[in-house]
PDB file of C-alpha atoms in Angstrom:
ATOM      1  CA  GLN T   1     152.813 133.697 158.811  1.00  0.00           C
ATOM      2  CA  GLY T   2     152.565 134.566 154.888  1.00  0.00           C
ATOM      3  CA  HIS T   3     150.366 134.017 151.958  1.00  0.00           C
ATOM      4  CA  ARG T   4     147.946 131.549 151.381  1.00  0.00           C
ATOM      5  CA  ASN T   5     148.600 131.363 147.659  1.00  0.00           C
ATOM      6  CA  TRP T   6     151.102 132.424 144.832  1.00  0.00           C
ATOM      7  CA  VAL T   7     152.799 135.739 145.237  1.00  0.00           C
ATOM      8  CA  THR T   8     152.251 137.663 142.143  1.00  0.00           C
ATOM      9  CA  SER T   9     154.524 140.822 142.728  1.00  0.00           C
ATOM     10  CA  ILE T  10     156.529 142.430 145.122  1.00  0.00           C
ATOM     11  CA  ALA T  11     157.947 145.856 145.494  1.00  0.00           C
ATOM     12  CA  THR T  12     160.544 147.725 147.739  1.00  0.00           C
ATOM     13  CA  THR T  13     161.782 151.220 147.552  1.00  0.00           C
ATOM     14  CA  TYR T  14     165.163 152.566 147.885  1.00  0.00           C
ATOM     15  CA  GLU T  15     164.417 154.956 150.723  1.00  0.00           C
ATOM     16  CA  GLN T  16     163.045 151.980 152.947  1.00  0.00           C
ATOM     17  CA  SER T  17     165.071 149.231 151.611  1.00  0.00           C
ATOM     18  CA  ASN T  18     164.169 147.310 154.886  1.00  0.00           C
ATOM     19  CA  LEU T  19     160.467 147.263 153.648  1.00  0.00           C
ATOM     20  CA  VAL T  20     158.949 144.682 151.175  1.00  0.00           C
ATOM     21  CA  VAL T  21     155.682 144.832 150.053  1.00  0.00           C
ATOM     22  CA  SER T  22     153.792 141.594 148.373  1.00  0.00           C
ATOM     23  CA  ALA T  23     150.830 140.922 146.486  1.00  0.00           C
ATOM     24  CA  SER T  24     149.022 137.462 145.980  1.00  0.00           C
ATOM     25  CA  ARG T  25     146.716 135.265 144.413  1.00  0.00           C
ATOM     26  CA  ASP T  26     144.978 134.930 148.010  1.00  0.00           C
ATOM     27  CA  LYS T  27     143.610 138.566 147.694  1.00  0.00           C
ATOM     28  CA  THR T  28     145.897 140.283 150.166  1.00  0.00           C
ATOM     29  CA  LEU T  29     148.909 142.251 150.219  1.00  0.00           C
ATOM     30  CA  MET T  30     151.328 141.569 152.938  1.00  0.00           C
ATOM     31  CA  VAL T  31     153.768 144.104 154.339  1.00  0.00           C
ATOM     32  CA  TRP T  32     157.189 142.810 155.505  1.00  0.00           C
ATOM     33  CA  GLU T  33     160.214 144.111 157.740  1.00  0.00           C
ATOM     34  CA  MET T  34     163.481 142.726 156.863  1.00  0.00           C
ATOM     35  CA  THR T  35     165.561 141.861 159.694  1.00  0.00           C
ATOM     36  CA  PRO T  36     169.050 140.757 157.874  1.00  0.00           C
ATOM     37  CA  GLU T  37     170.977 140.854 161.305  1.00  0.00           C
ATOM     38  CA  GLY T  38     168.410 138.232 163.112  1.00  0.00           C
ATOM     39  CA  GLU T  39     168.103 134.608 162.641  1.00  0.00           C
ATOM     40  CA  GLN T  40     164.760 135.114 160.571  1.00  0.00           C
ATOM     41  CA  VAL T  41     165.227 137.215 157.275  1.00  0.00           C
ATOM     42  CA  GLY T  42     162.168 139.158 158.230  1.00  0.00           C
ATOM     43  CA  TYR T  43     158.547 139.211 159.411  1.00  0.00           C
ATOM     44  CA  ALA T  44     155.049 140.241 158.483  1.00  0.00           C
ATOM     45  CA  ARG T  45     154.398 143.646 159.877  1.00  0.00           C
ATOM     46  CA  ARG T  46     150.482 143.839 158.356  1.00  0.00           C
ATOM     47  CA  CYS T  47     148.469 142.211 156.314  1.00  0.00           C
ATOM     48  CA  LEU T  48     146.131 144.258 153.852  1.00  0.00           C
ATOM     49  CA  THR T  49     142.488 142.909 152.856  1.00  0.00           C
ATOM     50  CA  GLY T  50     139.989 144.648 150.566  1.00  0.00           C
ATOM     51  CA  HIS T  51     140.297 143.459 147.038  1.00  0.00           C
ATOM     52  CA  GLY T  52     137.853 140.863 145.853  1.00  0.00           C
ATOM     53  CA  GLN T  53     139.892 138.887 143.424  1.00  0.00           C
ATOM     54  CA  PRO T  54     143.558 137.932 143.403  1.00  0.00           C
ATOM     55  CA  VAL T  55     146.064 141.060 143.445  1.00  0.00           C
ATOM     56  CA  SER T  56     148.116 141.035 140.590  1.00  0.00           C
ATOM     57  CA  SER T  57     150.424 144.258 140.833  1.00  0.00           C
ATOM     58  CA  VAL T  58     151.854 146.478 143.645  1.00  0.00           C
ATOM     59  CA  VAL T  59     153.913 149.377 143.376  1.00  0.00           C
ATOM     60  CA  LEU T  60     155.485 151.817 146.343  1.00  0.00           C
ATOM     61  CA  SER T  61     155.656 155.390 146.375  1.00  0.00           C
ATOM     62  CA  SER T  62     159.488 156.664 146.490  1.00  0.00           C
ATOM     63  CA  ASP T  63     159.120 157.342 150.356  1.00  0.00           C
ATOM     64  CA  GLY T  64     157.649 153.768 151.175  1.00  0.00           C
ATOM     65  CA  GLN T  65     154.521 155.734 152.882  1.00  0.00           C
ATOM     66  CA  PHE T  66     151.987 154.331 150.313  1.00  0.00           C
ATOM     67  CA  ALA T  67     151.140 151.395 148.122  1.00  0.00           C
ATOM     68  CA  LEU T  68     149.092 151.020 144.742  1.00  0.00           C
ATOM     69  CA  SER T  69     147.889 147.689 144.083  1.00  0.00           C
ATOM     70  CA  GLY T  70     145.954 146.253 141.161  1.00  0.00           C
ATOM     71  CA  SER T  71     143.361 143.497 141.054  1.00  0.00           C
ATOM     72  CA  TRP T  72     141.629 140.944 139.002  1.00  0.00           C
ATOM     73  CA  ASP T  73     138.398 142.438 140.711  1.00  0.00           C
ATOM     74  CA  LYS T  74     139.297 145.328 137.966  1.00  0.00           C
ATOM     75  CA  THR T  75     140.158 148.021 140.937  1.00  0.00           C
ATOM     76  CA  LEU T  76     143.148 149.711 142.241  1.00  0.00           C
ATOM     77  CA  ARG T  77     143.601 150.264 145.778  1.00  0.00           C
ATOM     78  CA  LEU T  78     145.701 152.862 147.364  1.00  0.00           C
ATOM     79  CA  TRP T  79     147.039 151.780 150.969  1.00  0.00           C
ATOM     80  CA  ASP T  80     148.573 154.120 153.379  1.00  0.00           C
ATOM     81  CA  LEU T  81     151.071 151.407 154.886  1.00  0.00           C
ATOM     82  CA  ASN T  82     151.120 153.545 158.401  1.00  0.00           C
ATOM     83  CA  GLN T  83     147.474 153.177 158.759  1.00  0.00           C
ATOM     84  CA  GLY T  84     147.184 149.733 157.198  1.00  0.00           C
ATOM     85  CA  ALA T  85     144.221 151.305 155.201  1.00  0.00           C
TER      86      ALA T  85
END
């Protein structure tokens, strides 16, 4: 299961290179767990919702615990990736 519209941004961090967060025009962010040893490259761990318009950018904290997203709804959101909020 993935995004339902274009992906606009992706972010990862050196400390948690198996973690990728993607932003999309479907107004969501997806937290992905990369599993290069398995049959699949990775899977979606969590879908983050809350923006009212497409999400245009995302960055991660250096430790991979938080994401900051920017949206066309003129808001920034700080996400705790462990809590999903």
